[in-house]
Amino acid sequence: MEDRTHIRVQNLNVFYRQQQILKDITLNIPDRKITAIIGPSGCGKTTLLKSFNRLVDSIEGVRISGQVLVDDENILDPRNEVTHIRKKMGLLLQKPYPLPMSIYDNVAYGPRIHGIKEKKRLDEMVERYLKKASLWPEVRERLRQPASMLSVGQQQRLCLARGLAVEPEIILGDEPTSALDPQSSQRIEQTFFELKQDYTIVIVTHILRQARRMADYVIFLYLGELIEQGPAAEIFENPRQELTREYIKGLIS
């Protein structure tokens, strides 16, 4: 059975002032899979990722053309409300940024904004999403402590739980393990494996070993252009493009 497409990008171009960052990108991202965006530094990986939740809109001097369709809705249409779009997507950055409040309140923050006030329901949601982020056993006895007291790896999983608590469909990760120690990175990777049963996951990674371990689908960008996309096994074992082969072999960086 063919995989359902969750995000469809058509003829996407992104300019920062006079510089073109993404050049006529057209691709499909499958539902409930882990998609890795790979390529050398400065090739447009993060710009592509942030176009999926319109974070590129906030950059002064940016111009965008084309379409990004999520569930067949063009999120780049200016008539679409940005908060509605971003509610569909949780975002993990390279460095975790927990809110300056307790562990509990970090996870409850989003549900409260969306009108959930009942303590019992909030308690259930905090526990559920800390469990989904593989953090519950480590923090269940100290939910009222400041989130800043957690290790960096725990903070990243807390940020994941906070993102999940607004019940998104898609999880975006911009090099989400790059600031973590190997053990914490492994925990995040394992959590992503578990979450892909219920979510579409898209990560930017500069670590090819990580992409090989995690990805079901791979997008290779080079100098703002889409060079190749496809199932991870095909991209890594039998790439169609010479440029892809050279990058995977470490001949270009």
Coordinates of N, CA and C in Angstrom, one line a residue:
M1 N 0.8 -1.2 0.0 CA 0.0 0.0 0.0 C 0.9 1.3 0.0
E2 N 0.6 2.2 -0.8 CA 1.4 3.4 -1.0 C 1.2 4.3 0.3
D3 N 2.3 4.9 0.7 CA 2.2 5.7 1.9 C 1.4 7.0 1.6
R4 N 0.6 7.4 2.6 CA -0.1 8.7 2.4 C 0.8 9.8 2.6
T5 N 0.6 10.8 1.7 CA 1.4 12.1 1.8 C 0.8 13.0 2.8
H6 N 1.6 13.5 3.8 CA 1.1 14.4 4.8 C 1.4 15.9 4.5
I7 N 2.6 16.1 4.0 CA 3.1 17.4 3.6 C 3.5 17.4 2.1
R8 N 2.9 18.2 1.3 CA 3.2 18.3 -0.1 C 3.8 19.7 -0.4
V9 N 5.0 19.8 -0.9 CA 5.6 21.0 -1.3 C 5.6 21.2 -2.8
Q10 N 5.2 22.3 -3.3 CA 5.1 22.5 -4.8 C 5.8 23.8 -5.1
N11 N 6.9 23.7 -5.9 CA 7.5 24.9 -6.5 C 7.8 26.0 -5.4
L12 N 8.4 25.5 -4.3 CA 8.7 26.5 -3.2 C 10.0 27.2 -3.5
N13 N 9.9 28.5 -3.4 CA 11.1 29.4 -3.5 C 11.1 30.3 -2.3
V14 N 12.3 30.4 -1.7 CA 12.5 31.3 -0.6 C 13.7 32.2 -0.8
F15 N 13.5 33.6 -0.7 CA 14.5 34.5 -0.9 C 14.7 35.3 0.4
Y16 N 16.0 35.5 0.8 CA 16.3 36.5 1.9 C 16.9 37.7 1.2
R17 N 16.1 38.8 1.1 CA 16.5 39.9 0.4 C 16.9 39.5 -1.1
Q18 N 18.2 39.6 -1.5 CA 18.5 39.3 -2.9 C 19.0 37.9 -3.0
Q19 N 19.2 37.1 -1.9 CA 19.7 35.8 -2.0 C 18.6 34.8 -2.0
Q20 N 18.7 33.8 -3.0 CA 17.7 32.8 -3.1 C 18.2 31.6 -2.3
I21 N 17.4 31.2 -1.2 CA 17.8 30.1 -0.3 C 17.3 28.8 -0.8
L22 N 16.0 28.7 -1.2 CA 15.4 27.5 -1.7 C 15.0 27.8 -3.2
K23 N 15.2 26.8 -4.0 CA 15.0 27.0 -5.5 C 14.1 25.9 -6.0
D24 N 12.8 26.4 -6.2 CA 11.8 25.6 -6.9 C 11.7 24.1 -6.3
I25 N 11.5 24.0 -5.0 CA 11.5 22.7 -4.3 C 10.1 22.1 -4.5
T26 N 10.0 20.9 -4.9 CA 8.8 20.1 -5.0 C 9.1 18.7 -4.4
L27 N 8.3 18.4 -3.4 CA 8.5 17.1 -2.7 C 7.3 16.7 -1.9
N28 N 7.3 15.4 -1.5 CA 6.3 14.9 -0.7 C 6.9 14.3 0.6
I29 N 6.2 14.5 1.7 CA 6.6 13.9 3.0 C 5.6 12.9 3.5
P30 N 5.9 11.7 3.7 CA 4.9 10.7 4.0 C 4.4 10.8 5.5
D31 N 3.2 10.3 5.7 CA 2.5 10.3 7.0 C 3.1 9.2 7.8
R32 N 3.3 9.6 9.1 CA 3.7 8.6 10.2 C 5.0 7.8 9.8
K33 N 5.9 8.6 9.3 CA 7.2 8.1 9.0 C 8.2 9.2 9.6
I34 N 9.5 8.8 9.7 CA 10.5 9.8 10.0 C 11.2 10.2 8.8
T35 N 11.1 11.4 8.4 CA 11.8 12.0 7.2 C 13.0 12.8 7.7
A36 N 14.2 12.5 7.1 CA 15.4 13.3 7.4 C 15.7 14.2 6.3
I37 N 16.0 15.4 6.5 CA 16.5 16.4 5.5 C 18.0 16.5 5.8
I38 N 18.7 16.1 4.7 CA 20.2 16.1 4.8 C 20.8 17.0 3.8
G39 N 22.1 17.3 4.0 CA 22.8 18.2 3.1 C 23.8 19.0 3.8
P40 N 24.8 19.6 3.1 CA 25.8 20.4 3.7 C 25.3 21.6 4.4
S41 N 26.1 22.2 5.3 CA 25.7 23.4 6.0 C 25.4 24.5 5.0
G42 N 24.3 25.3 5.2 CA 24.0 26.4 4.3 C 23.2 26.0 3.1
C43 N 22.8 24.7 3.0 CA 22.1 24.3 1.8 C 20.6 24.6 1.8
G44 N 20.1 25.1 3.0 CA 18.6 25.4 3.0 C 17.8 24.4 3.9
K45 N 18.4 23.5 4.6 CA 17.7 22.5 5.3 C 16.7 23.1 6.4
T46 N 17.3 24.0 7.2 CA 16.5 24.6 8.3 C 15.4 25.5 7.6
T47 N 15.7 26.2 6.6 CA 14.7 27.1 5.9 C 13.6 26.3 5.4
L48 N 13.9 25.1 4.8 CA 12.8 24.2 4.4 C 11.9 23.8 5.5
L49 N 12.6 23.3 6.6 CA 11.8 22.9 7.8 C 10.9 24.0 8.3
K50 N 11.5 25.2 8.4 CA 10.7 26.3 9.0 C 9.6 26.8 8.1
S51 N 9.7 26.5 6.8 CA 8.6 26.8 5.9 C 7.3 26.0 6.2
F52 N 7.5 24.8 6.9 CA 6.4 24.0 7.2 C 5.5 24.5 8.2
N53 N 6.0 25.4 9.1 CA 5.1 26.0 10.1 C 5.2 27.6 10.0
R54 N 5.7 28.1 8.9 CA 5.7 29.5 8.6 C 6.6 30.3 9.5
L55 N 7.5 29.7 10.1 CA 8.5 30.5 10.9 C 9.4 31.3 10.1
V56 N 9.5 31.0 8.8 CA 10.3 31.8 7.9 C 9.6 33.2 7.7
D57 N 8.3 33.2 7.9 CA 7.6 34.5 7.8 C 8.2 35.6 8.7
S58 N 8.7 35.2 9.8 CA 9.1 36.2 10.8 C 10.5 36.8 10.5
I59 N 11.1 36.4 9.5 CA 12.4 36.9 9.1 C 12.3 38.1 8.2
E60 N 12.9 39.2 8.6 CA 12.7 40.5 7.9 C 13.4 40.3 6.5
G61 N 12.7 40.7 5.5 CA 13.2 40.7 4.1 C 13.0 39.4 3.4
V62 N 12.2 38.5 4.0 CA 12.0 37.2 3.3 C 10.9 37.3 2.3
R63 N 11.0 36.6 1.2 CA 9.9 36.5 0.2 C 9.8 35.0 -0.2
I64 N 8.5 34.6 -0.3 CA 8.2 33.2 -0.5 C 7.2 33.0 -1.6
S65 N 7.4 32.0 -2.5 CA 6.4 31.7 -3.5 C 6.3 30.2 -3.5
G66 N 5.2 29.7 -4.1 CA 4.9 28.3 -4.1 C 3.9 27.9 -3.1
Q67 N 3.8 26.6 -2.9 CA 2.8 26.1 -2.0 C 3.4 25.0 -1.0
V68 N 2.9 25.1 0.2 CA 3.2 24.0 1.2 C 1.8 23.5 1.7
L69 N 1.5 22.3 1.2 CA 0.1 21.8 1.5 C 0.2 20.8 2.7
V70 N -0.5 21.1 3.8 CA -0.6 20.2 4.9 C -2.0 19.7 5.0
D71 N -2.2 18.4 4.8 CA -3.6 17.9 4.7 C -4.4 18.6 3.6
D72 N -3.7 18.9 2.5 CA -4.2 19.6 1.3 C -4.6 21.0 1.5
E73 N -4.2 21.6 2.7 CA -4.4 23.0 2.9 C -3.1 23.8 2.7
N74 N -3.1 24.8 1.8 CA -1.9 25.6 1.6 C -1.6 26.5 2.7
I75 N -0.6 26.2 3.5 CA -0.4 27.0 4.7 C 0.3 28.3 4.4
L76 N 0.8 28.5 3.2 CA 1.4 29.7 2.8 C 0.3 30.7 2.3
D77 N -0.9 30.3 2.2 CA -2.0 31.2 1.8 C -2.1 32.3 2.9
P78 N -1.9 33.6 2.6 CA -2.0 34.6 3.7 C -3.3 34.7 4.4
R79 N -4.3 34.1 3.9 CA -5.6 34.1 4.5 C -5.7 33.1 5.7
N80 N -4.7 32.1 5.7 CA -4.7 31.1 6.7 C -4.0 31.7 8.0
E81 N -4.6 31.4 9.1 CA -4.2 31.9 10.4 C -3.0 31.1 10.9
V82 N -1.9 31.8 11.3 CA -0.7 31.2 11.6 C -0.8 30.3 12.9
T83 N -1.5 30.7 13.9 CA -1.6 30.0 15.1 C -2.3 28.6 14.8
H84 N -3.3 28.6 14.0 CA -4.0 27.4 13.6 C -3.0 26.4 12.9
I85 N -2.1 26.9 12.1 CA -1.1 26.1 11.4 C -0.1 25.5 12.4
R86 N 0.4 26.4 13.2 CA 1.4 26.0 14.2 C 0.9 25.0 15.2
K87 N -0.4 25.0 15.5 CA -0.9 24.1 16.4 C -0.8 22.6 15.9
K88 N -0.7 22.5 14.6 CA -0.6 21.2 14.0 C 0.8 20.7 14.1
M89 N 1.8 21.5 14.5 CA 3.2 21.1 14.5 C 3.9 21.4 15.8
G90 N 4.6 20.4 16.3 CA 5.5 20.7 17.4 C 6.9 20.9 16.9
L91 N 7.6 21.8 17.5 CA 9.0 22.1 16.9 C 10.0 22.0 18.1
L92 N 11.0 21.2 17.8 CA 12.2 21.0 18.7 C 13.4 21.7 18.0
L93 N 14.0 22.6 18.7 CA 15.2 23.3 18.2 C 16.4 22.6 18.7
Q94 N 17.6 23.1 18.2 CA 18.9 22.5 18.5 C 19.1 22.5 20.0
K95 N 18.8 23.7 20.6 CA 19.0 23.8 22.1 C 17.6 23.9 22.7
P96 N 17.4 23.1 23.8 CA 16.0 23.2 24.4 C 15.8 24.5 25.1
Y97 N 14.6 25.0 25.1 CA 14.2 26.3 25.7 C 12.9 26.0 26.6
P98 N 13.1 25.4 27.8 CA 12.0 25.3 28.6 C 11.5 26.6 29.1
L99 N 10.2 26.8 29.4 CA 9.7 28.0 29.9 C 10.1 28.2 31.4
P100 N 10.3 29.4 31.8 CA 10.8 29.7 33.2 C 9.7 29.4 34.2
M101 N 9.3 28.2 34.4 CA 8.3 27.7 35.3 C 8.5 26.3 35.6
S102 N 7.6 25.7 36.3 CA 7.8 24.3 36.8 C 7.7 23.3 35.6
I103 N 8.1 22.1 35.9 CA 8.0 21.0 34.9 C 6.5 20.8 34.5
Y104 N 5.7 20.8 35.5 CA 4.2 20.6 35.3 C 3.7 21.7 34.4
D105 N 4.0 23.0 34.8 CA 3.4 24.1 34.1 C 3.9 24.2 32.6
N106 N 5.1 23.7 32.4 CA 5.6 23.7 31.0 C 4.7 22.9 30.1
V107 N 4.3 21.7 30.6 CA 3.5 20.8 29.8 C 2.1 21.3 29.7
A108 N 1.6 21.9 30.8 CA 0.2 22.4 30.9 C 0.0 23.7 30.2
Y109 N 1.1 24.4 29.8 CA 1.0 25.7 29.2 C 0.1 25.8 28.0
G110 N 0.4 24.9 27.0 CA -0.4 24.9 25.8 C -1.9 24.6 26.0
P111 N -2.2 23.5 26.7 CA -3.6 23.2 27.0 C -4.3 24.3 27.7
R112 N -3.7 25.0 28.6 CA -4.3 26.1 29.3 C -4.6 27.3 28.3
I113 N -3.7 27.5 27.4 CA -3.9 28.6 26.4 C -5.1 28.2 25.5
H114 N -5.3 26.9 25.3 CA -6.4 26.5 24.5 C -7.7 26.2 25.3
G115 N -7.7 26.7 26.5 CA -9.0 26.8 27.3 C -9.2 25.7 28.3
I116 N -8.2 24.8 28.5 CA -8.4 23.7 29.4 C -8.0 24.2 30.8
K117 N -8.9 24.2 31.8 CA -8.6 24.7 33.1 C -8.8 23.7 34.2
E118 N -9.5 22.6 33.9 CA -9.9 21.6 35.0 C -8.6 20.9 35.4
K119 N -8.3 20.9 36.7 CA -7.1 20.4 37.2 C -6.9 18.9 36.9
K120 N -8.0 18.1 37.1 CA -7.9 16.7 36.8 C -7.5 16.4 35.4
R121 N -8.1 17.1 34.5 CA -7.8 16.9 33.1 C -6.4 17.4 32.8
L122 N -5.9 18.5 33.4 CA -4.6 18.9 33.1 C -3.6 17.9 33.7
D123 N -3.9 17.4 34.9 CA -3.0 16.3 35.5 C -2.9 15.1 34.6
E124 N -4.0 14.7 34.0 CA -4.0 13.6 33.1 C -3.1 13.9 31.8
M125 N -3.3 15.1 31.3 CA -2.5 15.5 30.1 C -1.0 15.6 30.4
V126 N -0.7 16.2 31.5 CA 0.7 16.3 31.9 C 1.4 14.9 32.0
E127 N 0.7 14.0 32.6 CA 1.3 12.6 32.8 C 1.3 11.9 31.4
R128 N 0.3 12.1 30.6 CA 0.3 11.4 29.3 C 1.4 11.8 28.4
Y129 N 1.6 13.2 28.3 CA 2.6 13.6 27.4 C 4.1 13.5 27.9
L130 N 4.2 13.6 29.2 CA 5.5 13.2 29.8 C 5.9 11.8 29.5
K131 N 4.9 10.9 29.5 CA 5.1 9.5 29.2 C 5.5 9.3 27.7
K132 N 4.7 10.1 26.9 CA 5.0 10.0 25.4 C 6.5 10.4 25.1
A133 N 6.9 11.4 25.9 CA 8.3 12.0 25.7 C 9.3 11.2 26.5
S134 N 8.9 10.1 27.1 CA 9.9 9.2 27.8 C 10.5 9.9 29.0
L135 N 9.8 10.8 29.7 CA 10.4 11.6 30.8 C 9.6 11.3 32.1
W136 N 8.5 10.7 32.1 CA 7.6 10.6 33.3 C 8.3 9.9 34.5
P137 N 9.0 8.8 34.3 CA 9.6 8.1 35.4 C 10.6 9.0 36.1
E138 N 11.3 9.8 35.4 CA 12.4 10.7 35.9 C 11.9 11.9 36.7
V139 N 10.6 12.3 36.4 CA 10.2 13.6 37.0 C 8.9 13.5 37.8
R140 N 8.3 12.3 37.8 CA 6.9 12.2 38.4 C 6.9 12.7 39.9
E141 N 8.0 12.6 40.6 CA 8.1 13.0 42.0 C 8.5 14.5 42.2
R142 N 8.7 15.2 41.1 CA 9.2 16.6 41.2 C 8.6 17.5 40.2
L143 N 7.3 17.3 39.9 CA 6.7 18.1 38.9 C 6.6 19.6 39.2
R144 N 6.7 19.9 40.5 CA 6.6 21.3 40.8 C 8.0 22.0 40.9
Q145 N 9.0 21.3 40.6 CA 10.3 21.9 40.6 C 10.5 22.7 39.3
P146 N 11.4 23.7 39.3 CA 11.7 24.5 38.1 C 12.2 23.6 37.0
A147 N 11.8 23.8 35.8 CA 12.3 23.0 34.6 C 13.8 23.2 34.4
S148 N 14.3 24.4 34.9 CA 15.7 24.7 34.7 C 16.6 23.7 35.5
M149 N 16.0 23.0 36.4 CA 16.8 22.1 37.2 C 17.1 20.7 36.5
L150 N 16.4 20.5 35.4 CA 16.6 19.3 34.6 C 17.9 19.4 33.8
S151 N 18.4 18.2 33.5 CA 19.6 18.2 32.6 C 19.2 18.6 31.2
V152 N 20.2 18.9 30.4 CA 19.9 19.4 29.0 C 19.1 18.4 28.2
G153 N 19.5 17.1 28.4 CA 18.7 16.0 27.7 C 17.3 15.9 28.2
Q154 N 17.1 16.1 29.5 CA 15.7 16.0 30.0 C 14.9 17.3 29.6
Q155 N 15.6 18.4 29.5 CA 14.9 19.6 29.1 C 14.4 19.4 27.6
Q156 N 15.2 18.8 26.8 CA 14.8 18.6 25.4 C 13.6 17.7 25.3
R157 N 13.5 16.6 26.2 CA 12.3 15.8 26.2 C 11.2 16.5 26.8
L158 N 11.4 17.4 27.8 CA 10.3 18.2 28.3 C 9.7 19.2 27.2
C159 N 10.6 19.7 26.4 CA 10.1 20.6 25.3 C 9.3 19.8 24.3
L160 N 9.7 18.5 24.1 CA 9.0 17.6 23.2 C 7.6 17.4 23.9
A161 N 7.5 17.1 25.2 CA 6.2 16.9 25.8 C 5.4 18.1 25.7
R162 N 6.0 19.3 25.9 CA 5.2 20.6 25.8 C 4.6 20.7 24.4
G163 N 5.4 20.4 23.4 CA 4.9 20.4 22.0 C 3.8 19.4 21.8
L164 N 3.9 18.2 22.3 CA 2.9 17.2 22.1 C 1.6 17.6 22.8
A165 N 1.7 18.4 23.9 CA 0.5 18.7 24.7 C -0.5 19.5 23.9
V166 N -0.2 20.2 22.9 CA -1.2 20.9 22.1 C -1.7 20.0 21.0
E167 N -1.4 18.7 21.0 CA -1.9 17.7 20.1 C -1.7 18.0 18.7
P168 N -0.4 18.1 18.3 CA -0.1 18.3 16.9 C -0.2 17.1 16.0
E169 N -0.1 17.2 14.7 CA -0.1 16.1 13.8 C 1.4 15.8 13.4
I170 N 2.2 16.8 13.5 CA 3.5 16.7 12.9 C 4.5 17.2 13.9
I171 N 5.7 16.5 14.0 CA 6.8 17.0 14.9 C 8.0 17.4 14.0
L172 N 8.4 18.6 14.1 CA 9.6 19.1 13.4 C 10.8 19.2 14.3
G173 N 11.9 18.7 13.9 CA 13.1 18.8 14.7 C 14.3 19.4 13.9
D174 N 14.8 20.5 14.4 CA 16.0 21.2 13.7 C 17.2 20.8 14.5
E175 N 17.9 19.7 14.0 CA 19.0 19.1 14.7 C 18.7 18.9 16.2
P176 N 17.7 18.2 16.5 CA 17.2 18.1 17.9 C 18.1 17.5 18.9
T177 N 19.2 16.8 18.4 CA 20.1 16.1 19.3 C 21.5 16.7 19.3
S178 N 21.7 17.8 18.6 CA 23.0 18.3 18.3 C 23.7 18.9 19.6
A179 N 22.8 19.3 20.6 CA 23.4 19.9 21.8 C 23.4 18.8 23.0
L180 N 23.1 17.6 22.6 CA 23.0 16.6 23.7 C 24.1 15.6 23.7
D181 N 24.3 15.0 24.9 CA 25.3 14.0 25.1 C 24.8 12.7 24.4
P182 N 25.7 11.7 24.1 CA 25.3 10.5 23.3 C 24.1 9.8 24.0
Q183 N 24.1 9.7 25.3 CA 23.0 8.9 25.9 C 21.7 9.7 25.8
S184 N 21.7 11.0 25.9 CA 20.4 11.8 25.8 C 20.0 11.7 24.3
S185 N 20.9 11.8 23.4 CA 20.6 11.7 21.9 C 19.9 10.4 21.6
Q186 N 20.4 9.3 22.2 CA 19.8 8.0 22.0 C 18.4 7.9 22.6
R187 N 18.1 8.6 23.7 CA 16.8 8.6 24.3 C 15.8 9.4 23.4
I188 N 16.3 10.5 22.8 CA 15.4 11.3 21.9 C 15.1 10.4 20.6
E189 N 16.2 9.8 20.1 CA 16.0 8.9 18.9 C 15.0 7.8 19.2
Q190 N 15.1 7.2 20.3 CA 14.2 6.1 20.7 C 12.8 6.6 20.8
T191 N 12.6 7.8 21.4 CA 11.3 8.4 21.6 C 10.7 8.7 20.2
F192 N 11.5 9.2 19.3 CA 10.9 9.4 17.9 C 10.5 8.1 17.3
F193 N 11.2 7.0 17.5 CA 10.8 5.7 16.9 C 9.4 5.4 17.4
E194 N 9.2 5.6 18.7 CA 7.9 5.3 19.3 C 6.8 6.2 18.8
L195 N 7.1 7.5 18.7 CA 6.1 8.5 18.3 C 5.7 8.4 16.9
K196 N 6.5 7.8 16.0 CA 6.1 7.8 14.6 C 4.9 6.9 14.3
Q197 N 4.5 6.1 15.3 CA 3.2 5.4 15.1 C 2.0 6.3 15.1
D198 N 2.2 7.5 15.7 CA 1.0 8.5 15.8 C 1.3 9.8 15.1
Y199 N 2.5 10.1 14.7 CA 2.9 11.4 14.2 C 3.8 11.3 13.0
T200 N 3.7 12.3 12.1 CA 4.6 12.5 11.1 C 5.8 13.3 11.7
I201 N 7.0 12.8 11.5 CA 8.2 13.4 12.1 C 9.2 13.8 11.0
V202 N 9.6 15.1 11.0 CA 10.6 15.6 10.0 C 11.7 16.2 10.8
I203 N 12.9 15.7 10.5 CA 14.1 16.2 11.2 C 15.2 16.7 10.2
V204 N 15.8 17.8 10.6 CA 17.1 18.2 9.9 C 18.2 17.6 10.7
T205 N 19.1 16.9 10.0 CA 20.3 16.4 10.7 C 21.5 16.6 9.8
H206 N 22.7 16.9 10.4 CA 23.9 17.0 9.7 C 24.7 15.7 9.9
I207 N 24.2 14.8 10.7 CA 24.9 13.5 11.0 C 24.3 12.4 10.1
L208 N 25.1 11.9 9.2 CA 24.6 10.9 8.3 C 24.3 9.6 9.0
R209 N 25.1 9.3 10.0 CA 24.8 8.1 10.8 C 23.5 8.1 11.4
Q210 N 23.1 9.3 11.9 CA 21.8 9.4 12.6 C 20.7 9.3 11.5
A211 N 20.9 9.9 10.4 CA 19.9 9.7 9.3 C 19.7 8.2 8.9
R212 N 20.8 7.5 8.8 CA 20.7 6.1 8.5 C 20.0 5.3 9.6
R213 N 20.2 5.7 10.8 CA 19.6 4.9 11.9 C 18.1 5.2 12.0
M214 N 17.7 6.5 11.7 CA 16.4 6.9 12.1 C 15.4 7.0 10.9
A215 N 15.9 7.4 9.7 CA 15.0 7.8 8.7 C 14.3 6.7 7.9
D216 N 13.0 6.9 7.6 CA 12.3 6.0 6.7 C 12.4 6.7 5.3
Y217 N 12.5 8.0 5.3 CA 12.5 8.7 4.0 C 13.5 9.8 4.1
V218 N 14.2 10.1 3.0 CA 15.3 11.1 3.0 C 15.1 12.1 1.9
I219 N 15.4 13.4 2.3 CA 15.4 14.5 1.3 C 16.9 15.0 1.3
F220 N 17.5 15.1 0.2 CA 18.9 15.6 0.1 C 18.8 17.0 -0.7
L221 N 19.3 18.0 0.0 CA 19.4 19.3 -0.5 C 20.9 19.7 -0.8
Y222 N 21.1 20.5 -1.8 CA 22.5 21.0 -2.1 C 22.4 22.3 -2.7
L223 N 22.9 23.3 -2.1 CA 22.9 24.7 -2.6 C 21.5 25.2 -2.9
G224 N 20.6 24.8 -2.0 CA 19.2 25.3 -2.1 C 18.3 24.5 -3.1
E225 N 18.9 23.5 -3.7 CA 18.1 22.7 -4.7 C 17.9 21.3 -4.1
L226 N 16.7 20.7 -4.5 CA 16.4 19.4 -4.2 C 17.1 18.5 -5.2
I227 N 18.1 17.7 -4.7 CA 18.8 16.8 -5.5 C 18.2 15.4 -5.7
E228 N 17.7 14.9 -4.5 CA 17.1 13.6 -4.5 C 16.2 13.4 -3.3
Q229 N 15.1 12.6 -3.5 CA 14.3 12.2 -2.3 C 13.8 10.8 -2.6
G230 N 13.5 10.1 -1.5 CA 13.1 8.8 -1.6 C 13.2 8.0 -0.3
P231 N 12.8 6.7 -0.3 CA 13.0 5.9 0.9 C 14.4 5.8 1.3
A232 N 14.7 5.8 2.6 CA 16.0 5.9 3.1 C 16.9 4.8 2.5
A233 N 16.4 3.6 2.5 CA 17.2 2.5 2.0 C 17.7 2.7 0.5
E234 N 16.9 3.3 -0.3 CA 17.3 3.6 -1.7 C 18.3 4.7 -1.7
I235 N 18.1 5.7 -0.9 CA 19.0 6.9 -1.0 C 20.4 6.5 -0.5
F236 N 20.4 5.7 0.6 CA 21.7 5.3 1.1 C 22.4 4.2 0.4
E237 N 21.7 3.3 -0.1 CA 22.3 2.1 -0.7 C 22.4 2.2 -2.3
N238 N 21.5 2.9 -2.9 CA 21.5 3.0 -4.3 C 21.0 4.3 -4.8
P239 N 21.7 5.4 -4.5 CA 21.2 6.7 -4.9 C 21.3 6.9 -6.4
R240 N 20.3 7.6 -7.0 CA 20.3 7.8 -8.4 C 21.2 8.9 -8.9
Q241 N 21.5 9.9 -8.0 CA 22.3 11.1 -8.5 C 23.7 11.0 -8.0
E242 N 24.6 11.3 -8.9 CA 26.1 11.3 -8.5 C 26.4 12.2 -7.3
L243 N 25.7 13.4 -7.3 CA 26.0 14.3 -6.1 C 25.6 13.7 -4.8
T244 N 24.5 12.9 -4.8 CA 24.1 12.2 -3.6 C 25.1 11.2 -3.2
R245 N 25.6 10.4 -4.2 CA 26.6 9.4 -3.9 C 27.9 10.1 -3.3
E246 N 28.3 11.2 -3.8 CA 29.5 11.9 -3.3 C 29.3 12.4 -1.9
Y247 N 28.1 12.9 -1.6 CA 27.8 13.4 -0.3 C 27.8 12.3 0.8
I248 N 27.2 11.2 0.4 CA 27.1 10.0 1.3 C 28.4 9.4 1.6
K249 N 29.3 9.5 0.6 CA 30.7 9.0 0.8 C 31.6 9.9 1.5
G250 N 31.1 11.2 1.7 CA 31.9 12.2 2.4 C 32.8 12.9 1.5
L251 N 32.6 12.8 0.2 CA 33.5 13.5 -0.8 C 33.1 15.0 -0.9
I252 N 31.9 15.4 -0.5 CA 31.6 16.8 -0.5 C 31.0 17.1 0.9
S253 N 31.1 18.3 1.3 CA 30.6 18.7 2.6 C 30.3 20.2 2.6

